[in-house]
XYZ file of C-alpha atoms in Angstrom:
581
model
C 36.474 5.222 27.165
C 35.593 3.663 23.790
C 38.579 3.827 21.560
C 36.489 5.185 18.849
C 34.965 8.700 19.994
C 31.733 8.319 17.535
C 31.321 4.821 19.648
C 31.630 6.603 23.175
C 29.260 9.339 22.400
C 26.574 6.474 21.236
C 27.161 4.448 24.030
C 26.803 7.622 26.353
C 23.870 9.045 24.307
C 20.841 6.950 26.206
C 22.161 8.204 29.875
C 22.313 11.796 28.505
C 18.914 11.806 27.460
C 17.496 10.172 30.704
C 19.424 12.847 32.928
C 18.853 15.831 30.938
C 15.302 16.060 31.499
C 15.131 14.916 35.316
C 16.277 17.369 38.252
C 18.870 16.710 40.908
C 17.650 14.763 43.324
C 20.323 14.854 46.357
C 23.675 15.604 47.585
C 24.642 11.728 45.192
C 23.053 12.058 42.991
C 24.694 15.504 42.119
C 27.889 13.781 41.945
C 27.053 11.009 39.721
C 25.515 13.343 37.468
C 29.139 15.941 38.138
C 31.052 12.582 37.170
C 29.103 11.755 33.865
C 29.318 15.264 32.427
C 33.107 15.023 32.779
C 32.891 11.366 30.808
C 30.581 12.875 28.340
C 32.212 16.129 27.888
C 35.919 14.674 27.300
C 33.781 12.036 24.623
C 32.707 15.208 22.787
C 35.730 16.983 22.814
C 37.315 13.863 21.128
C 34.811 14.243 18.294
C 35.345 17.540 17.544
C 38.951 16.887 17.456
C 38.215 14.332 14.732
C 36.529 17.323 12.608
C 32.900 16.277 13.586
C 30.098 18.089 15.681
C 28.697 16.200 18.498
C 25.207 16.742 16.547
C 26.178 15.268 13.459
C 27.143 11.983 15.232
C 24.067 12.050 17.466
C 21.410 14.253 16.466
C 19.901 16.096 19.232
C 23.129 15.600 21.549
C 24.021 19.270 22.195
C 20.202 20.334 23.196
C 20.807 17.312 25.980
C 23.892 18.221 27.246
C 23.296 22.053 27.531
C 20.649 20.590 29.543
C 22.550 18.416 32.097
C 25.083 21.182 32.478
C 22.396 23.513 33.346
C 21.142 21.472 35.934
C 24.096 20.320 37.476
C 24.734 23.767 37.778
C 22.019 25.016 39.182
C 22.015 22.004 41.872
C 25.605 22.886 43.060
C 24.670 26.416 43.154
C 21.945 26.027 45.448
C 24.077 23.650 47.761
C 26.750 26.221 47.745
C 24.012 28.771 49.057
C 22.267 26.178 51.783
C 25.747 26.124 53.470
C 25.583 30.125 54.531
C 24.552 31.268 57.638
C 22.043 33.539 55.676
C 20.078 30.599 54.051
C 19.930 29.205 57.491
C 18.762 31.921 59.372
C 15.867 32.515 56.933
C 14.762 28.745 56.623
C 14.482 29.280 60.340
C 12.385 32.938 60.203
C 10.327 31.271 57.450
C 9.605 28.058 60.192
C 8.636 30.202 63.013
C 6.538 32.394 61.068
C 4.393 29.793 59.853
C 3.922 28.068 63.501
C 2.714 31.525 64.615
C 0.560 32.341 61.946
C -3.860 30.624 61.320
C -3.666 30.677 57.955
C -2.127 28.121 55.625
C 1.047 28.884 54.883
C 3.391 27.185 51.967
C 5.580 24.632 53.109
C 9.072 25.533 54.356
C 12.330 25.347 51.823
C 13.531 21.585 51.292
C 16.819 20.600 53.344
C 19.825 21.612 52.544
C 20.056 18.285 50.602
C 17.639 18.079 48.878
C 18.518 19.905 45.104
C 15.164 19.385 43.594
C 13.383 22.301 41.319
C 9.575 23.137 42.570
C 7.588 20.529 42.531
C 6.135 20.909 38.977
C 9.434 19.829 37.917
C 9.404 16.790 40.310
C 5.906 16.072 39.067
C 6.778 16.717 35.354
C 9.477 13.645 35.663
C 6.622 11.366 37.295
C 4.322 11.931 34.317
C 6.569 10.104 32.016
C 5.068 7.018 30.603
C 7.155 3.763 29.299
C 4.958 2.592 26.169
C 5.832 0.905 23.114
C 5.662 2.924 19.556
C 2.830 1.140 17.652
C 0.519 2.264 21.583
C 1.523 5.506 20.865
C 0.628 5.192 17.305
C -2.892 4.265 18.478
C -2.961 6.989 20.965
C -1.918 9.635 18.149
C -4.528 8.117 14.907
C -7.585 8.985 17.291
C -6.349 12.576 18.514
C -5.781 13.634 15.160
C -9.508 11.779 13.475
C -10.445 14.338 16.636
C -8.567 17.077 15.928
C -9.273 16.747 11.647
C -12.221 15.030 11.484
C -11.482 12.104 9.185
C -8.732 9.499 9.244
C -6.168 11.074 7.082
C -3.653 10.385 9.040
C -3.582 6.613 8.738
C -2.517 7.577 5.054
C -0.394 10.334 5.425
C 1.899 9.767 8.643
C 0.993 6.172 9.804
C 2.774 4.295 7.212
C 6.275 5.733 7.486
C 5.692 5.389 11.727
C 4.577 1.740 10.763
C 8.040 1.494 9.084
C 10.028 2.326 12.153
C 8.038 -0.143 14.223
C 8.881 -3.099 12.214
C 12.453 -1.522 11.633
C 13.258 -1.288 14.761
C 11.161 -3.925 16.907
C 8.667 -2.034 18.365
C 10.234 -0.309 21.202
C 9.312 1.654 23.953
C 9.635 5.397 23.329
C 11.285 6.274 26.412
C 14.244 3.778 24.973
C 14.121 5.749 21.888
C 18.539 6.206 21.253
C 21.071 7.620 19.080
C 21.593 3.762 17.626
C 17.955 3.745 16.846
C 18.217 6.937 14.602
C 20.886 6.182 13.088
C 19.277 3.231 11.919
C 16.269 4.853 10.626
C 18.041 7.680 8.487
C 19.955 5.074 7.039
C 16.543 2.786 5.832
C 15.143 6.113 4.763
C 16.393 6.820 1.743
C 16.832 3.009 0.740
C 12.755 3.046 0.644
C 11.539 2.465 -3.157
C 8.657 3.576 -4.602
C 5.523 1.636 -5.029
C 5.905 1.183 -8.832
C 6.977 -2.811 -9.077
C 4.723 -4.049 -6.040
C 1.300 -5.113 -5.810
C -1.370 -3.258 -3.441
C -0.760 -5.921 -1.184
C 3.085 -5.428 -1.120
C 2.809 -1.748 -0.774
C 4.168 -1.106 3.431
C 7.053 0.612 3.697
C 8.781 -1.570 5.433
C 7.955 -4.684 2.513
C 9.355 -2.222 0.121
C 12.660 -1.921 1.911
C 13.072 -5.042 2.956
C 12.848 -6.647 -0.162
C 15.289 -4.284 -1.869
C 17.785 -4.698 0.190
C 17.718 -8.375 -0.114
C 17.101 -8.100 -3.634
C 18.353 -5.412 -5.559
C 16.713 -2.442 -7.452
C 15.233 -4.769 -10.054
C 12.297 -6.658 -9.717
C 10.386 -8.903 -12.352
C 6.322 -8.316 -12.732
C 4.027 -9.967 -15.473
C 7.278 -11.568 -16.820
C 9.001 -7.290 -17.312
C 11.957 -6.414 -15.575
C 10.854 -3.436 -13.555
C 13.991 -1.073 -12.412
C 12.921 0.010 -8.859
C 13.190 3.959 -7.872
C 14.046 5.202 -4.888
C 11.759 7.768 -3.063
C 12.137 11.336 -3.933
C 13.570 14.211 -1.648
C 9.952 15.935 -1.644
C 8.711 12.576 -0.219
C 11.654 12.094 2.140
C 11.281 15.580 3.466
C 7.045 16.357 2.824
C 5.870 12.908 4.040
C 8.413 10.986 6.137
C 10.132 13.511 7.869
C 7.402 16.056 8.702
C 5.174 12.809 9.576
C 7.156 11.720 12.196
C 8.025 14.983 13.884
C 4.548 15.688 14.101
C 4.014 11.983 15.705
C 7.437 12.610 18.104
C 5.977 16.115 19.250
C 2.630 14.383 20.362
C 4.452 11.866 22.192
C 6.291 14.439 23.917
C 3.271 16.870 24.808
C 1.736 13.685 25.947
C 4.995 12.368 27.972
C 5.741 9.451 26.132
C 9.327 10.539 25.025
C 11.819 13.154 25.911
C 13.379 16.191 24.504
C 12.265 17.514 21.259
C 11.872 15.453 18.099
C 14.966 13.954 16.914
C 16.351 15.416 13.577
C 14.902 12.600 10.673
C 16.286 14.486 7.749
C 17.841 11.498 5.337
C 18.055 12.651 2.133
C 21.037 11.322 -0.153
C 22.630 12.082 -3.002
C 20.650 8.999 -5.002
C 17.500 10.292 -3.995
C 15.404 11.829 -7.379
C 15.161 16.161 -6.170
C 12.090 17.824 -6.154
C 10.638 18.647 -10.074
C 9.717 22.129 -9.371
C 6.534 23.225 -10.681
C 6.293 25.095 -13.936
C 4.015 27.630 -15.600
C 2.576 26.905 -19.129
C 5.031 28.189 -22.096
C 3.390 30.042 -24.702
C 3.305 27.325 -27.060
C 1.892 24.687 -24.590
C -0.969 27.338 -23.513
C -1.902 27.741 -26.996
C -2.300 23.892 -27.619
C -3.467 22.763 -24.797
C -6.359 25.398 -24.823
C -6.956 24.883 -28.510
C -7.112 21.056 -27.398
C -10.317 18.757 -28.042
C -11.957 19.274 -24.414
C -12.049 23.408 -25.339
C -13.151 23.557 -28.710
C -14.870 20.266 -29.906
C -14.508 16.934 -29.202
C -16.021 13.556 -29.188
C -18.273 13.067 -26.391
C -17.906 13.101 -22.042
C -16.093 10.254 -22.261
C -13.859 11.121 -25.127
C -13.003 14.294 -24.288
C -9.721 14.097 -26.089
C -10.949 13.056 -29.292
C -11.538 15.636 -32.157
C -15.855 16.118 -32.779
C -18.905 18.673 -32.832
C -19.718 18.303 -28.860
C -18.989 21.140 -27.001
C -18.833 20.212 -23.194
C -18.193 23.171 -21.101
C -18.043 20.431 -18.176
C -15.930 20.998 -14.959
C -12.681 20.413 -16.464
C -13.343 22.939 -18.988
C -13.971 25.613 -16.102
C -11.594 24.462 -13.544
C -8.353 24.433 -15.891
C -9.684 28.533 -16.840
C -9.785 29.231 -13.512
C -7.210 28.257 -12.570
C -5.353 30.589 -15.234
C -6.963 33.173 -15.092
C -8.039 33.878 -11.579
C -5.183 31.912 -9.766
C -7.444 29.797 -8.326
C -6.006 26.246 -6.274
C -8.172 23.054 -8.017
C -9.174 22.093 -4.637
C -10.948 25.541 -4.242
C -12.257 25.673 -6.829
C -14.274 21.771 -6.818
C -15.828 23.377 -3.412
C -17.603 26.325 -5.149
C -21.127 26.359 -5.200
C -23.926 29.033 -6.881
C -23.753 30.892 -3.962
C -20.429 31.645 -4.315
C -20.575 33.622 -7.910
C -21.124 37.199 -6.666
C -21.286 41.128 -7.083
C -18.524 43.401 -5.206
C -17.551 46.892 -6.366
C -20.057 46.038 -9.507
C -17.616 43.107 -10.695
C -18.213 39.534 -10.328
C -16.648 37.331 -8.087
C -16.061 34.088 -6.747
C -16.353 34.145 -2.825
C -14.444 31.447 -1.229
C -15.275 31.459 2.493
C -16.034 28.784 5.059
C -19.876 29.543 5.893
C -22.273 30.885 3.587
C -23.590 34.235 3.888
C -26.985 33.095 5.630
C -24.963 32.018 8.601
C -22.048 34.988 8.578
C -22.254 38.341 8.767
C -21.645 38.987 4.614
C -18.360 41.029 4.841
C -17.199 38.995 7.508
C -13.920 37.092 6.573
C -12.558 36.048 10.138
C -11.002 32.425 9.692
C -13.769 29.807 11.294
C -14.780 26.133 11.303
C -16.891 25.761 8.840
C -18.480 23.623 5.481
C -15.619 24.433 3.296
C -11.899 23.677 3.629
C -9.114 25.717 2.850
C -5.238 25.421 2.569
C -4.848 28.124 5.555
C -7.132 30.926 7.037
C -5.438 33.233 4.053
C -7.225 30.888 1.703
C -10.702 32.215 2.173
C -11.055 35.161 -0.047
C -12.992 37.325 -2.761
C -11.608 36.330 -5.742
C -11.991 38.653 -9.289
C -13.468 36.662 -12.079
C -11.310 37.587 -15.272
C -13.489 38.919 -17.834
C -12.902 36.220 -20.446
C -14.469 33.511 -17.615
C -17.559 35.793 -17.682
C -17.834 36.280 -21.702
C -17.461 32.165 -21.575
C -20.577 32.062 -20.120
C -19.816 30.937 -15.857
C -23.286 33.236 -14.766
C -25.331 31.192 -17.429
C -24.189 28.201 -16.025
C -24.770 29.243 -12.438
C -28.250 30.504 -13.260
C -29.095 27.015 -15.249
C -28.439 24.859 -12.710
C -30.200 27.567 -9.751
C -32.853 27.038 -12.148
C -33.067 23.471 -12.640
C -33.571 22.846 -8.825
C -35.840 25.224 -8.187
C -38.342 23.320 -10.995
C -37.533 20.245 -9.708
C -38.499 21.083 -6.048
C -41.416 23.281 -6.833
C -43.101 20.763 -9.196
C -42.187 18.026 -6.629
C -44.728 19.763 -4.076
C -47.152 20.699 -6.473
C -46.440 23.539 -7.773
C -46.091 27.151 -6.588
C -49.526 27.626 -6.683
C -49.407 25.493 -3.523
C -46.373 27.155 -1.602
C -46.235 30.424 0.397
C -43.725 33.367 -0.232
C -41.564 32.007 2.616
C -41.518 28.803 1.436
C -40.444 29.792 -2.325
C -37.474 32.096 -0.387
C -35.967 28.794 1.297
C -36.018 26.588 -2.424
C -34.173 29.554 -3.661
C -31.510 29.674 -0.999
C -31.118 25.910 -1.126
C -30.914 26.144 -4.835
C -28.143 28.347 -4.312
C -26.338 25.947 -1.944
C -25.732 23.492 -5.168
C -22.485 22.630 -6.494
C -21.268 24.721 -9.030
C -19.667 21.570 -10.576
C -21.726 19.068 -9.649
C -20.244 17.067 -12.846
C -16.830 16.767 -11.172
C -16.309 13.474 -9.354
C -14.867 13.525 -5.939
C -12.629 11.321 -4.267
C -13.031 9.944 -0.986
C -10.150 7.925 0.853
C -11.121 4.957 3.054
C -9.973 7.596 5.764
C -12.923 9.985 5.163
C -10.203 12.494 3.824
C -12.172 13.956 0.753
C -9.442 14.475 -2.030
C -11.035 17.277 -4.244
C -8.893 17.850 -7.019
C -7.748 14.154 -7.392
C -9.652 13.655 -10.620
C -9.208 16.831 -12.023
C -5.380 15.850 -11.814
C -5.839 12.706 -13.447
C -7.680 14.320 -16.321
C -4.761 16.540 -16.791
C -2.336 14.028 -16.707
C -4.176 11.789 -19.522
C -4.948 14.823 -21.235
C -0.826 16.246 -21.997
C 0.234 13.029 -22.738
C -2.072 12.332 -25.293
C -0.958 15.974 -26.632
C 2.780 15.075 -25.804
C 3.505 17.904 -23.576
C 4.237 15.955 -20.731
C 7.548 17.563 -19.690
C 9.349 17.655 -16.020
C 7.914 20.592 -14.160
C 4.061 20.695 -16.049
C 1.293 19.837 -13.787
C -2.176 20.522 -13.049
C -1.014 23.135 -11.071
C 0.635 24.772 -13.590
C -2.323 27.044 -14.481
C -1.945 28.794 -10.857
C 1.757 29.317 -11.663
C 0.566 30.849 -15.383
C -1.448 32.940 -13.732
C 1.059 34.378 -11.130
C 3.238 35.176 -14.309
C 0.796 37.403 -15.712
C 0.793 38.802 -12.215
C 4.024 39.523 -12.465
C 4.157 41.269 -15.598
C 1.796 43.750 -14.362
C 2.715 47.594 -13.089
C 0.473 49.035 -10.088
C 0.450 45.780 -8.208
C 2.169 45.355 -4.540
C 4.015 42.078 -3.702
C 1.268 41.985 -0.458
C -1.330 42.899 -3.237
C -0.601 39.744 -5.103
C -0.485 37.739 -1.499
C -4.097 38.496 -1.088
C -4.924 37.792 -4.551
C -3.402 34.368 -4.424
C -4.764 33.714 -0.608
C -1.455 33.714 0.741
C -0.316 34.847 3.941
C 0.408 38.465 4.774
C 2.176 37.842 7.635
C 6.023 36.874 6.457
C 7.140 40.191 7.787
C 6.147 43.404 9.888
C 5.166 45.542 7.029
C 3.158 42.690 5.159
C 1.252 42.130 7.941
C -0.444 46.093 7.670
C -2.958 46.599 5.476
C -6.478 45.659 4.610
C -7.025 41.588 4.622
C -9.901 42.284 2.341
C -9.134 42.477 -1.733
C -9.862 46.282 -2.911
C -11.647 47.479 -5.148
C -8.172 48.862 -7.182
C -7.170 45.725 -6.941
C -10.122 43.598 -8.287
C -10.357 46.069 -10.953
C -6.741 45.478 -12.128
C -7.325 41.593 -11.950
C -10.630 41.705 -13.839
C -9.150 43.402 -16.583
C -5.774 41.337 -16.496
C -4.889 40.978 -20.377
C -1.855 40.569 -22.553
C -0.507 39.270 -25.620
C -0.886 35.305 -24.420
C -4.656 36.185 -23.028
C -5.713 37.563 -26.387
C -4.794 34.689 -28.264
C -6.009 32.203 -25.545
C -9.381 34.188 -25.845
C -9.366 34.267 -29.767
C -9.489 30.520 -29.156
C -12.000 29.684 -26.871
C -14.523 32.390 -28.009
C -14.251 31.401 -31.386
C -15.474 27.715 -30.263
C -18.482 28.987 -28.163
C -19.488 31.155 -31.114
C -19.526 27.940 -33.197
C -21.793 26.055 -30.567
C -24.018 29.560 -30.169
C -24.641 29.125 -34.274
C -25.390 25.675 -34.052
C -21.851 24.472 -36.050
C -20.925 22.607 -32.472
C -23.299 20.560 -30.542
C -23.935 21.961 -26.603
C -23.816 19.302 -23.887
C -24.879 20.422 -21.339
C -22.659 19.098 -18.400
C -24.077 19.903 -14.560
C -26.642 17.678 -15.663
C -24.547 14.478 -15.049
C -24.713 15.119 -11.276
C -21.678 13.379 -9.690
C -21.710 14.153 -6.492
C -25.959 13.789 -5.448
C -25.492 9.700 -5.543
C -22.017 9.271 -4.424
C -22.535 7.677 -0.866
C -18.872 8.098 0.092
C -19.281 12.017 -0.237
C -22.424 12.211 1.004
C -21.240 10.261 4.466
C -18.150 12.503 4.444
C -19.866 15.394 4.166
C -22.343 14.695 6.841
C -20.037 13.870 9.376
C -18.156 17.219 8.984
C -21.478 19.349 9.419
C -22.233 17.565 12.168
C -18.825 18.212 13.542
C -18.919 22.186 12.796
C -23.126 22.307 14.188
């Protein structure tokens, strides 16, 4: 025995893991395995006498040895029983009865000496297969383009699996120890961000490498750059999610053991999480009050004071988003279908089909055209009052409008097309975008990133106001919203979870209930007000009176169609409706 416990128990670690998951398979084997749980249980013991847990030393240890101990036994308990005169007597009844008996028959019980479980346990151990990491890798990219439809994956989990295969040399997964991970936790952490390196410089691994031969400082265009270490929301979000979900393939698919070794490596010089804020009062008032709400420039300076008023989609997407609690990525997927009447109030109806090809009241979770954060997700939502008095409808009907002209005058006229015919233009004028103006992004993956530009916008946009504070995001309208929310009497906590299209199953009596908003409730949205509402809607209506009288110049927006040309949208989106037809 190793002199230092910690030592023992990582020298012992890669037997443990091979024995715990394979059976006894004879009378010697049984006491090889007897003599190595003796080794590896006085190692333990010695830990914990030192003031550590077996787990903390070697992640995943405990699982494994409850394992072998359960085995072992289970073995000797069986052998124990094969030695009575009553096991022997019935493997003999069971032999004669099957010699006497046409019909097939299951085999008879194994010798005494032989400790195996059934044979799907026996089987199970043959299925294991030795392959290196970056195979796997391979293996696990084209399950999940399968399973998701684009490549995502190669941007969200293949980098950080990239990093361990040039960490650690490629290895086979089977050979997968605790050395390995303790490796890996400790690179972690060390990983800087990408600010400081060039596209080109940008793998993981590079990143590492190169700060821990050079230090945290790095020059660039002749500036000292001070490099940053990754946060705890990436740590925990990207690396450590990403490669449990890439361990727990390789183990459904037999390429490792056990479960998913325990990744988490955050340290104390890791930046935390900035938690996401809500708008103050203040910062509501001026960003709304802001150039891109009640005058500016042009389209492309939408921060700079004029007489153009642009109701474009980052006007309509940053109301939304306060007033009806709507996510940005939502809310780019909207189209004119999706503005309609329930309980005689408009809403927006965010669902995965449209209504010509589900039953209308239908909101059972389903593959379909739109994507949501979770089956919750798809839901009537209220539009606020103040979204309405804006003018959302007009815009809806103006671009409905637009297409219909366009398509009717393109085949001659109407004079020239039947009733049905006029019917389908209309329901594929209703399939437009409701912001076709908004700009999508679409990865090299496939993986269309909806709100990516919106964010941007945002970004520019409260820096050139100087709000930009820790905490104040694009996503801070959603949070703005859930404080009004809050401040309202008559609501239910699983009231607001089906107003924000969150899940209503976190407990037993959250899980009863309509899934459906009510009409109570869309009433009490609709008519959401307060003191910060009032003076947000002083603001803005005073601006659209100005453009109504002619003071402020209307652009019209949804004319600059974004989307119709964009070839990297238009491929994306045809590959996922031929996935869901």
């Amino acid at each position: 025995m190793a002199e230092d416990p910690e030592s023992a128990l990582l020298a012992l670690w890669p037997r443990l893991q091979a024995l715990a998951v394979e059976p006894v398979r004879g009378e010697e084997d049984l006491v090889d395995r007897a003599a190595f749980q003796g080794v590896a249980f006085e190692a333990q013991y010695r830990v914990r006498l030192g003031g550590r847990k077996p787990d903390q030393v070697v992640p995943g240890w405990d699982e494994h040895f409850v394992a072998l101990v359960r085995e072992n036994s289970r073995a000797s308990n069986e052998r124990e029983k094969s030695s009575t005169v009553l096991y022997r007597l019935e493997q003999k009844r069971a032999l004669y009865a099957a010699a006497a008996s046409p019909a097939p028959s299951p085999p008879a019980t194994a010798a005494a000496t032989d400790m195996r479980p059934p044979a799907t346990s026996t089987a199970s151990v043959d299925r294991y297969t030795r392959r290196t990491m970056s195979d796997v890798l391979t293996e696990f990219l084209d399950a999940r383009e399968q399973q998701e439809g684009d490549r995502r994956a190669d941007s969200d989990i293949e980098p950080v699996v990239r990093f361990l295969i040039e960490l650690l040399g490629d290895p086979v997964m089977l050979d997968f120890n605790g050395e390995h991970l303790l490796k890996v936790k400790k690179a972690l952490p060390a990983i800087p961000t990408a600010r400081g390196f060039s596209p080109s410089e940008r793998s993981l691994y590079f990143r590492w490498q190169w700060a821990a031969e050079n230090g945290w400082t790095r020059e660039k265009n002749g500036k000292a750059i001070k490099l940053k270490r990754v946060s705890e929301t990436t740590l925990k979000g990207r690396y450590e999610s990403g490669l449990n979900a890439f361990w727990k393939f390789a183990i459904e698919h037999w390429f490792a053991y056990g479960r998913a070794p325990n990744f988490e490596s955050v340290s104390k010089y890791n930046p935390p999480a900035a938690e996401r804020d809500a708008f103050k009062p203040d910062e509501l008032y001026k960003f709304f009050a802001s150039p891109p709400f009640t005058g500016c420039h042009g389209v492309a300076r939408r921060w700079s004071p004029g007489t153009a008023f642009i109701q474009d989609y980052f006007y309509w997407a940053e109301l939304i988003e306060v007033l009806c609690g709507m996510r940005p990525s939502e809310i780019a997927q909207l189209r004119c279908r999706d503005i309609l009447d329930l309980y005689g109030k408009l809403h927006f109806r965010y669902a995965p089909l449209s209504i010509e090809q589900q039953e209308k009241d239908r909101f059972d979770p389903q593959t379909g055209g739109t994507r949501g954060k979770s089956p919750s997700a798809f839901r009537w939502v209220t539009i606020h009052w103040l979204i309405v008095r804006l003018g959302i409808v007009e815009r809806r009907d103006a671009i409905v409008a637009a297409f219909i002209d366009r398509k009717v005058a393109g085949l001659g006229g109407r004079h020239k097309l039947s009733a049905e015919q006029l019917e389908d233009i209309e329901i594929e004028a209703h399939e437009q975008w409701l912001f076709p103006d908004w700009k999508v992004y679409v990865k090299n993956t496939g993986e269309i990133k909806w709100s990516h530009v919106l964010t941007k916008a945002f970004t520019y946009g409260i820096e050139k106001l100087e709000m930009d504070r820790a905490g104040l995001v694009n996503y801070s309208g959603r949070h703005t919203f859930k404080g009004f929310l809050d401040d309202l009497e008559g609501l239910s906590e699983r009231s607001r979870l089906v107003v924000f299209g969150h899940s209503t199953k976190k407990d037993v009596s959250s899980r009863y209930g309509p899934k459906f908003i009510s009409e109570e409730q869309s009433e009490i949205v609709q008519k959401l007000s307060s003191k910060q509402i009032w003076r947000l809607a002083l603001i803005l209506i005073r601006a659209k009176r100005k453009a109504e009288c002619g003071d402020l110049k209307t652009v019209h927006a949804w004319r600059d169609d974004q989307r119709a040309q964009d070839v990297k949208l238009q491929k994306a989106l045809a590959k996922r409706k031929e996935q869901y037809s």
